[in-house]
Short mmCIF file of C-alpha atoms in Angstrom, two decimals:
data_model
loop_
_atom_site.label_atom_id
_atom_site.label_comp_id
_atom_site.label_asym_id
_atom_site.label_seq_id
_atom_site.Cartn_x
_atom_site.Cartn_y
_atom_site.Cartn_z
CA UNK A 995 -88.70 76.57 -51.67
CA UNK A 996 -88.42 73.85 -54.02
CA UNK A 997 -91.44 73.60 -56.94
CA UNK A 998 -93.23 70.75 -54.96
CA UNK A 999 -93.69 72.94 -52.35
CA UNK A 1000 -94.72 75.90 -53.95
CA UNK A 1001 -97.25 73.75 -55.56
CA UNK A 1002 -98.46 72.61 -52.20
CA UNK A 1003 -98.52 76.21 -51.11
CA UNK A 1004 -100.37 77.61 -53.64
CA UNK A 1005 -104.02 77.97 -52.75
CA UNK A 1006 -107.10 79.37 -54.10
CA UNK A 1007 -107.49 82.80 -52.43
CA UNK A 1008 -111.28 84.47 -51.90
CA UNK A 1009 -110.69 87.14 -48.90
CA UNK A 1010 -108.36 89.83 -49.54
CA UNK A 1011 -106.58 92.82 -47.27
CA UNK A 1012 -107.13 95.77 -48.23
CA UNK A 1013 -103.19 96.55 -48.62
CA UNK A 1014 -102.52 97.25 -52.41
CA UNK A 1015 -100.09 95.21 -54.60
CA UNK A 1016 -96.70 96.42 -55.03
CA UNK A 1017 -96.44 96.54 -58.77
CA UNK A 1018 -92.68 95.01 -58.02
CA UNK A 1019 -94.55 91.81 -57.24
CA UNK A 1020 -96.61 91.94 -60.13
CA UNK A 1021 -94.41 92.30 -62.98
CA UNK A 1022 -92.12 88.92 -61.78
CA UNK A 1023 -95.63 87.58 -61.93
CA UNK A 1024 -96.37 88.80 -65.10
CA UNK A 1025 -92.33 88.22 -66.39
CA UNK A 1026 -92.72 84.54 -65.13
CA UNK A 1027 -95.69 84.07 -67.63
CA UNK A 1028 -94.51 85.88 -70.45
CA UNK A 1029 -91.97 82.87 -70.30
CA UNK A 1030 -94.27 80.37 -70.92
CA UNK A 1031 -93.76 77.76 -73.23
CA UNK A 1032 -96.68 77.63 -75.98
CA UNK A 1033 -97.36 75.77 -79.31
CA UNK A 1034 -95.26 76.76 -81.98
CA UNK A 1035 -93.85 79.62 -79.29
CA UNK A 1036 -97.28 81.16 -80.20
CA UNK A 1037 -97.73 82.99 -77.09
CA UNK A 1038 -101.39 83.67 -77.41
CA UNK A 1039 -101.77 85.48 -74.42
CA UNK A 1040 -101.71 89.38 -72.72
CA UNK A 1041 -102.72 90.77 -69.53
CA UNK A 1042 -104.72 94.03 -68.38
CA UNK A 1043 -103.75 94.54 -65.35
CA UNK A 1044 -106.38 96.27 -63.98
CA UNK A 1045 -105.30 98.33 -60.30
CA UNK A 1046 -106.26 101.73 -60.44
CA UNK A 1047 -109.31 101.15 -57.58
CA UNK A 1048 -111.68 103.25 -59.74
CA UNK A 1049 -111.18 101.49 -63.01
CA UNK A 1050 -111.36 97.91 -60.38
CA UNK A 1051 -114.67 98.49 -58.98
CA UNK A 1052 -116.38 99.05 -62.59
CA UNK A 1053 -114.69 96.26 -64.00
CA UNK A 1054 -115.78 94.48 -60.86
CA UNK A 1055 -119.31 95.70 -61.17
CA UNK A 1056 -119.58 94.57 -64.55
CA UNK A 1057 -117.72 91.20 -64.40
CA UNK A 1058 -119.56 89.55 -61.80
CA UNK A 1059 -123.07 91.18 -61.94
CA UNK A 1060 -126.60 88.39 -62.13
CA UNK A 1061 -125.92 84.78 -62.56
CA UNK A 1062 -122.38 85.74 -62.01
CA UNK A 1063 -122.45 87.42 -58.61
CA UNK A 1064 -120.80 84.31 -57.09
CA UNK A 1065 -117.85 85.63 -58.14
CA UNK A 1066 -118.79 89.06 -56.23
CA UNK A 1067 -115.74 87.82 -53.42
CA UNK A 1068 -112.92 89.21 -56.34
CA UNK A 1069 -114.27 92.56 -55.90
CA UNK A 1070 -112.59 92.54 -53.10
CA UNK A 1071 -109.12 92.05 -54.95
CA UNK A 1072 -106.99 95.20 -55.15
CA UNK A 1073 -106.01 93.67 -58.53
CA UNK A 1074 -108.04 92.21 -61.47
CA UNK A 1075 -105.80 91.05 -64.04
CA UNK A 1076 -108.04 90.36 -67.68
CA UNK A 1077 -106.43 87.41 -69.57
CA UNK A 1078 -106.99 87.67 -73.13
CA UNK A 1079 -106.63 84.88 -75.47
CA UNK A 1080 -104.96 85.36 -78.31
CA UNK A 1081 -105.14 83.70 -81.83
CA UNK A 1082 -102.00 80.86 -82.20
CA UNK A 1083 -100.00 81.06 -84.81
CA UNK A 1084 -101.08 79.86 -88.18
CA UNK A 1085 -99.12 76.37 -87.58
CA UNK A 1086 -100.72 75.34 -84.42
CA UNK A 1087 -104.14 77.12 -85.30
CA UNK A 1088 -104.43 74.77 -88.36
CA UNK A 1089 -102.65 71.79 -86.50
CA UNK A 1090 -104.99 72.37 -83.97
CA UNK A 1091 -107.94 72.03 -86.48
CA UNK A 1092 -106.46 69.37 -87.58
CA UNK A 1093 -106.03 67.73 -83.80
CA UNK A 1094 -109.47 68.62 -82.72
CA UNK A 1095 -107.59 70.85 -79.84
CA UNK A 1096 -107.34 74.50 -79.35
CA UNK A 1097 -103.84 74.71 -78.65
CA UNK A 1098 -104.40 78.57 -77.49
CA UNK A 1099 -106.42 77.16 -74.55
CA UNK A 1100 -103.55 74.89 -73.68
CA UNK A 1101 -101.34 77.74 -73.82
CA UNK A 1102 -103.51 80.61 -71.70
CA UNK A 1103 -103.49 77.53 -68.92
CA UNK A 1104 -99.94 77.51 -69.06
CA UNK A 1105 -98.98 80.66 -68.75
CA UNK A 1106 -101.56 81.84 -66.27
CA UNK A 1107 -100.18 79.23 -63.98
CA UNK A 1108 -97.14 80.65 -64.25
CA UNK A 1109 -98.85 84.04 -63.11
CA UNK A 1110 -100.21 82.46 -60.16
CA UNK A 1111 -97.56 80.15 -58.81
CA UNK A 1112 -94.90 83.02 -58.91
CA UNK A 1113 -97.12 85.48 -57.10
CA UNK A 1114 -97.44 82.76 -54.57
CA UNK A 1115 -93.94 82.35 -54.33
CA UNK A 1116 -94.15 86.86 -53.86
CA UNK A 1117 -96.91 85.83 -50.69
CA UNK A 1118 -99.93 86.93 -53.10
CA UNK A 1119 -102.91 85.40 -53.04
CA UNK A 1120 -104.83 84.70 -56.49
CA UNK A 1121 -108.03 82.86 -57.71
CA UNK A 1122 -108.67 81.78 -61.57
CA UNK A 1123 -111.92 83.12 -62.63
CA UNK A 1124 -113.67 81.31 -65.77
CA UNK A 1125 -117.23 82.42 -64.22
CA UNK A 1126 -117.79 85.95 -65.13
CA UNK A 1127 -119.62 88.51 -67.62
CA UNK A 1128 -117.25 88.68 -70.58
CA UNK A 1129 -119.31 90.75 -72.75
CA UNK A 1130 -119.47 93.40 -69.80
CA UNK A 1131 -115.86 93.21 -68.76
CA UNK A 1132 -114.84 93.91 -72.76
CA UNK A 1133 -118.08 96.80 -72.38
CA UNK A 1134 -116.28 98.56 -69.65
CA UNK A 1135 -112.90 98.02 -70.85
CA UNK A 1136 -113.33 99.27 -74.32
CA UNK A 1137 -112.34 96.09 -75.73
CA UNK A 1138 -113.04 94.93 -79.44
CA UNK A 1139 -116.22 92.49 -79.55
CA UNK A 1140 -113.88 89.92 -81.00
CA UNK A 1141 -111.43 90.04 -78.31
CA UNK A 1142 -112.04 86.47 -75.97
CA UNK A 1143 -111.47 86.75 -72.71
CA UNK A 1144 -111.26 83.26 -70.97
CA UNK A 1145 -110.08 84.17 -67.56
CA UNK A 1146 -109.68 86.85 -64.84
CA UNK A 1147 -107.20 86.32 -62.09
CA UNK A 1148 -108.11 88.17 -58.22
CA UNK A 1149 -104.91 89.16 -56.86
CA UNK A 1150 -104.32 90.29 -53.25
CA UNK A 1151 -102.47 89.85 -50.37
CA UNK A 1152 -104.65 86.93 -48.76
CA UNK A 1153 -106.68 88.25 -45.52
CA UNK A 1154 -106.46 85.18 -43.37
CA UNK A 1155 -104.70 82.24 -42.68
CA UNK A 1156 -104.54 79.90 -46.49
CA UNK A 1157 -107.71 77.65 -46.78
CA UNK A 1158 -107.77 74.11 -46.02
CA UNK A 1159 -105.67 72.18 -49.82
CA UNK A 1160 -108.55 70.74 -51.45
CA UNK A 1161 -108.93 67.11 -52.36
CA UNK A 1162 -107.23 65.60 -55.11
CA UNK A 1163 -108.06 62.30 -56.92
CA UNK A 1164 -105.45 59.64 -55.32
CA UNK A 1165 -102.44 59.38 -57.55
CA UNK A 1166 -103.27 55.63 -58.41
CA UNK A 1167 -106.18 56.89 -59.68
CA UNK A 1168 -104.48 59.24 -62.25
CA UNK A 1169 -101.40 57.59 -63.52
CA UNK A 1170 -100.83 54.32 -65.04
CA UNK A 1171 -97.10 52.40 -66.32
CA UNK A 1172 -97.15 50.87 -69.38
CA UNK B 1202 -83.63 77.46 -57.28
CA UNK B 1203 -86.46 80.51 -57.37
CA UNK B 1204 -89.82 79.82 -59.47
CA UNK B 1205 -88.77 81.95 -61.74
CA UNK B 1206 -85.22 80.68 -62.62
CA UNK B 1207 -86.95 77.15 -63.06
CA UNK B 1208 -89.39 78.34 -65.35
CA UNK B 1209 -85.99 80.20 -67.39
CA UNK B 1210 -83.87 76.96 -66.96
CA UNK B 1211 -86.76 74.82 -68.46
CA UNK B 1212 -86.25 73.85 -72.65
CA UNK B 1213 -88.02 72.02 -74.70
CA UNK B 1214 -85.53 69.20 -75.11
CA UNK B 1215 -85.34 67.21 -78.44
CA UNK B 1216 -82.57 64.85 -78.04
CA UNK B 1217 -82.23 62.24 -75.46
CA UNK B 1218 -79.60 59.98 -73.26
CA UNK B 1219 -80.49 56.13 -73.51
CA UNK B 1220 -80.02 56.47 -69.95
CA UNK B 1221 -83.31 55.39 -68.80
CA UNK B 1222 -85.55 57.70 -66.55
CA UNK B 1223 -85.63 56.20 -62.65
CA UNK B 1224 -89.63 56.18 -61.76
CA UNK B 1225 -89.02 58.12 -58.24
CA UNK B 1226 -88.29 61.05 -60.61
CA UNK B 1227 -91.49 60.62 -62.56
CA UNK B 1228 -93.61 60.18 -59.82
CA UNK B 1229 -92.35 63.26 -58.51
CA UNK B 1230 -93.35 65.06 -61.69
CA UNK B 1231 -96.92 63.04 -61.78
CA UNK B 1232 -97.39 64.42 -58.02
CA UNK B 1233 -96.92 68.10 -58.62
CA UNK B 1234 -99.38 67.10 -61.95
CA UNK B 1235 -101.92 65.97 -59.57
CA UNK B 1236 -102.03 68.56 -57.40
CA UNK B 1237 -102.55 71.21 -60.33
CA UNK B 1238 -105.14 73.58 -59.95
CA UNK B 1239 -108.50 72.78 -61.88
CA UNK B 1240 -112.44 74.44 -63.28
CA UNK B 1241 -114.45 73.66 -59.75
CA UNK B 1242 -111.45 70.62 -58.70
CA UNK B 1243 -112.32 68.53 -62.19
CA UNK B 1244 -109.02 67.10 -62.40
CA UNK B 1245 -110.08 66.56 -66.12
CA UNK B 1246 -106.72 64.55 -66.31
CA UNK B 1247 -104.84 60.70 -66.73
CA UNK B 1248 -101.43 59.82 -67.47
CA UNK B 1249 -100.80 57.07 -69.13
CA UNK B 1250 -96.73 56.56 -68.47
CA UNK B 1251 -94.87 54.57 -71.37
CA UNK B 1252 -91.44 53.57 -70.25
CA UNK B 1253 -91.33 50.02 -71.08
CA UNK B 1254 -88.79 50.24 -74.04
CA UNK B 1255 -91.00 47.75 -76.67
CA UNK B 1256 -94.03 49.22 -75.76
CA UNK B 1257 -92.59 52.55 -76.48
CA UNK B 1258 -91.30 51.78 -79.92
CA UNK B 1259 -94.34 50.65 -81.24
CA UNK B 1260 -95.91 53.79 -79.33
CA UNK B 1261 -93.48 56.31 -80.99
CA UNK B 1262 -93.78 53.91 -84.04
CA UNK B 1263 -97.46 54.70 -84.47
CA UNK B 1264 -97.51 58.11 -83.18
CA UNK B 1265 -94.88 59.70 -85.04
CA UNK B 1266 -95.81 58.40 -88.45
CA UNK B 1267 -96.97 59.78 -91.94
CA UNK B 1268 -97.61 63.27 -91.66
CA UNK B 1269 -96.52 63.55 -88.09
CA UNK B 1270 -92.81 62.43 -88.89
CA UNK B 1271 -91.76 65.88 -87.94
CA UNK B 1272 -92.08 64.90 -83.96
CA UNK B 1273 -90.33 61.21 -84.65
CA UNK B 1274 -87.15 62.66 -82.38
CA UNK B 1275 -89.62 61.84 -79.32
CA UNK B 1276 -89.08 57.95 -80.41
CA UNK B 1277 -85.79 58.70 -78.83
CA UNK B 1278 -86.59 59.60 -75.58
CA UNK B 1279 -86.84 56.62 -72.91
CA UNK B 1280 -90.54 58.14 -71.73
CA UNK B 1281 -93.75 58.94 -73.66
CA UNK B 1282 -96.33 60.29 -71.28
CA UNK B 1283 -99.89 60.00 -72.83
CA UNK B 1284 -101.96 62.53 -71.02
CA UNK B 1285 -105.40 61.98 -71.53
CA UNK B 1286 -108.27 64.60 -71.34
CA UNK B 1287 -111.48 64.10 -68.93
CA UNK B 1288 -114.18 65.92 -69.10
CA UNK B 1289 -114.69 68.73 -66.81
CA UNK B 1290 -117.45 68.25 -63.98
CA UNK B 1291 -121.13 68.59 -64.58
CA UNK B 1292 -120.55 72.19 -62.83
CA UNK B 1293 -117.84 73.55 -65.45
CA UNK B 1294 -118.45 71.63 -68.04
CA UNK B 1295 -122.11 73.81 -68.39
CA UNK B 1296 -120.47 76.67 -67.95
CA UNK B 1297 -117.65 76.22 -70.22
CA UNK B 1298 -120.90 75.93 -72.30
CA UNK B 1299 -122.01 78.93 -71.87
CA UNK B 1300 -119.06 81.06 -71.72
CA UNK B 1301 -117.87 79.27 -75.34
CA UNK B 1302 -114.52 77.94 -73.08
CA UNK B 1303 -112.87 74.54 -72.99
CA UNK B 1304 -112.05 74.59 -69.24
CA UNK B 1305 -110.74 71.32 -69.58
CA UNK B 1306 -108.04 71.96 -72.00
CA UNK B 1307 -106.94 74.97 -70.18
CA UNK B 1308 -106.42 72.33 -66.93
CA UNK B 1309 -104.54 69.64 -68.45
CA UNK B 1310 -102.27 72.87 -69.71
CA UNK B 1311 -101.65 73.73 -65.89
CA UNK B 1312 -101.41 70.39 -64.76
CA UNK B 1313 -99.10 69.07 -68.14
CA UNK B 1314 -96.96 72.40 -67.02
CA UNK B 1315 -96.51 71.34 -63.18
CA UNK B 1316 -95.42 67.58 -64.76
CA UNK B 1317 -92.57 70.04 -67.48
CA UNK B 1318 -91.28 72.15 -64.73
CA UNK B 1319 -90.86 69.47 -61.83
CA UNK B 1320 -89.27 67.32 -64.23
CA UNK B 1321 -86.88 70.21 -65.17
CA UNK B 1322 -86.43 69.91 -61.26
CA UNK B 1323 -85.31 66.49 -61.43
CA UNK B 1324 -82.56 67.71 -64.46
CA UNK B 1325 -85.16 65.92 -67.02
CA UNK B 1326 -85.51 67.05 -70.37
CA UNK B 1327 -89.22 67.40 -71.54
CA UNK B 1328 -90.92 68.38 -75.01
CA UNK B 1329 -94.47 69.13 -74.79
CA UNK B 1330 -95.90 67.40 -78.20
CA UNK B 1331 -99.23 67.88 -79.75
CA UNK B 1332 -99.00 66.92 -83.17
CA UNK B 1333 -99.32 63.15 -83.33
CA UNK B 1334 -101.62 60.06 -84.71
CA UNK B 1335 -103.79 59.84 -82.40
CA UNK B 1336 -106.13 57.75 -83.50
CA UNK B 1337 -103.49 55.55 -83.97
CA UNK B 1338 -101.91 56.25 -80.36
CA UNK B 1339 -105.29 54.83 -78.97
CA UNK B 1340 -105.36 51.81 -81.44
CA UNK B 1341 -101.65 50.74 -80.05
CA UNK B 1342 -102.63 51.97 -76.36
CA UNK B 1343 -106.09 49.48 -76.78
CA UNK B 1344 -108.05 53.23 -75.07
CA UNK B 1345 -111.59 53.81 -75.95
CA UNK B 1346 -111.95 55.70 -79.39
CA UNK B 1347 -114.10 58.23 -77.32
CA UNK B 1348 -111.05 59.04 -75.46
CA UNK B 1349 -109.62 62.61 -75.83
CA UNK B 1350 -105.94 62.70 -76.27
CA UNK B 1351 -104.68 66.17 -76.75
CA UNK B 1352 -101.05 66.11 -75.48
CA UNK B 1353 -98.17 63.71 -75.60
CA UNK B 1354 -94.60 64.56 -73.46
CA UNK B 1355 -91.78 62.83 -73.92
CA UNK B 1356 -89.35 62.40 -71.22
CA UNK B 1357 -85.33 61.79 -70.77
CA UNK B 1358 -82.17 62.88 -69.98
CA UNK B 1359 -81.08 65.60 -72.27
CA UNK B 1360 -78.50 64.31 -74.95
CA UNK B 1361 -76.84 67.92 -75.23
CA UNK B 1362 -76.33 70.95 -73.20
CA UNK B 1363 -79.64 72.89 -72.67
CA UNK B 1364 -80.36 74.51 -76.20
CA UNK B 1365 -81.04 78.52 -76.21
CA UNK B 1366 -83.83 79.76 -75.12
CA UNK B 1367 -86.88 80.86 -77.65
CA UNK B 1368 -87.31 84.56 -77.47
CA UNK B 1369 -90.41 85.72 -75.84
CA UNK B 1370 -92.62 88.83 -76.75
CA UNK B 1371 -91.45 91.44 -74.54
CA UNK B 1372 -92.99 92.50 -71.80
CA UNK B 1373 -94.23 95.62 -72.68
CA UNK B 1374 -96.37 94.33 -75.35
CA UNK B 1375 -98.02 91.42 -73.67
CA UNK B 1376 -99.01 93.35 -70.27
CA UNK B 1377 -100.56 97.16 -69.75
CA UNK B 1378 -102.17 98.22 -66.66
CA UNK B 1379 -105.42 100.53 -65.82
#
């Protein structure tokens, strides 16, 4: 499968079987963003990988509880995997003061894509999650209160046939020559 | 080639063939950009693709000055791609709000990291660059000063064989599991 097509293939997954997750097929997921490139080779990232179906449904419970119940669908998920973002390192924190740009950000998009697209490529289905109660999820977790969670990624084995590839802006509309 | 030997096969490249960069290689790596996976399909994201050779050097020329002469091996490579930052929709943008996260910057990292890796694909050499003028960037590009430019790549044939590869944290301190 060449990259362009795994791109293509790579959808946003919301119903889940039941079957759990080989852990196999998780760790190339997890090896392929452990590889990710960052500012200053910061690597301001690590992952609870949260599978145990016990320890899943409380996190569940508390992640996506009130105004965030539209997010109830990665209960679902045989895996929750809790991305915390970690500080950079002191050169791109303070050259990202400097910038106006939080490098760490940057970085925690890189190398979650990296999660997702290689647990595509191991037939896994996965959704980003930025919607979600992170003071709950750190609650239940026993997390620090200065920990920052920025995203959770559903995994599963998708339940259905992949949805419909969404829109994207036309690429005349998003790239220019100079 | 698997996902996961791209992703070990891709380098931040610092030195560059003159050999300039055919666009049907480019556009490939702009496509796999645009399809990247966004906060509620924002597509906060625009590339602005320098390849003309003047209007390069007076890019690099302004970019890559004073302070920021430490990145001035990027006025060697035939391609500067100016990615510029949109704002997230209404939708994520209030909830990036409220959940204190940028979702924006986190997309342009995912869709700046589909534009690295298919390049890689096409045997370019890429350096993801974030430390640059760019106020003075705009000022040469004639962009808005409202507009957000977090991330410059620069783009060629690598000069060299691949240099080795940055160590990475290793896996057992960047993932546990529950």
């Amino acid at each position: 499968m060449t990259f362009l097509d795994l791109v293509r293939q790579r959808r946003s997954v919301r119903r889940y079987a039941a079957t759990p997750v080989p852990r196999e097929r998780l760790e190339r997921a997890l090896e392929a963003a452990r590889l990710a490139p960052s500012a200053c080779n910061s690597q301001p990232w690590s992952f609870l990988v949260v599978d145990e179906p016990e320890s899943k449904r409380r996190l569940a419970e508390q992640a996506f509880g009130g105004v965030y119940a539209m997010n109830r669908f990665a209960a679902d998920a045989p895996v929750l995997v809790v991305v915390i973002t970690e500080r950079s390192r002191y050169a791109a924190m303070l050259g990202g003061m400097f910038r106006g740009t939080r490098f760490n950000l940057i970085d925690v998009g890189i190398a979650c894509e990296h999660f997702v697209l290689q647990a595509a490529e191991e037939g896994l289905g996965t959704c980003w999650l930025g919607w979600f109660d992170e003071k709950a999820v750190k609650r239940v977790l026993g997390l620090p209160g200065r920990t920052k969670v920025d995203i959770l990624i559903s995994v599963g084995f998708p339940a259905e046939e992949a949805p419909k590839a969404k829109a994207r802006r036309p690429l005349d509309d998003v790239r220019r020559y100079r």
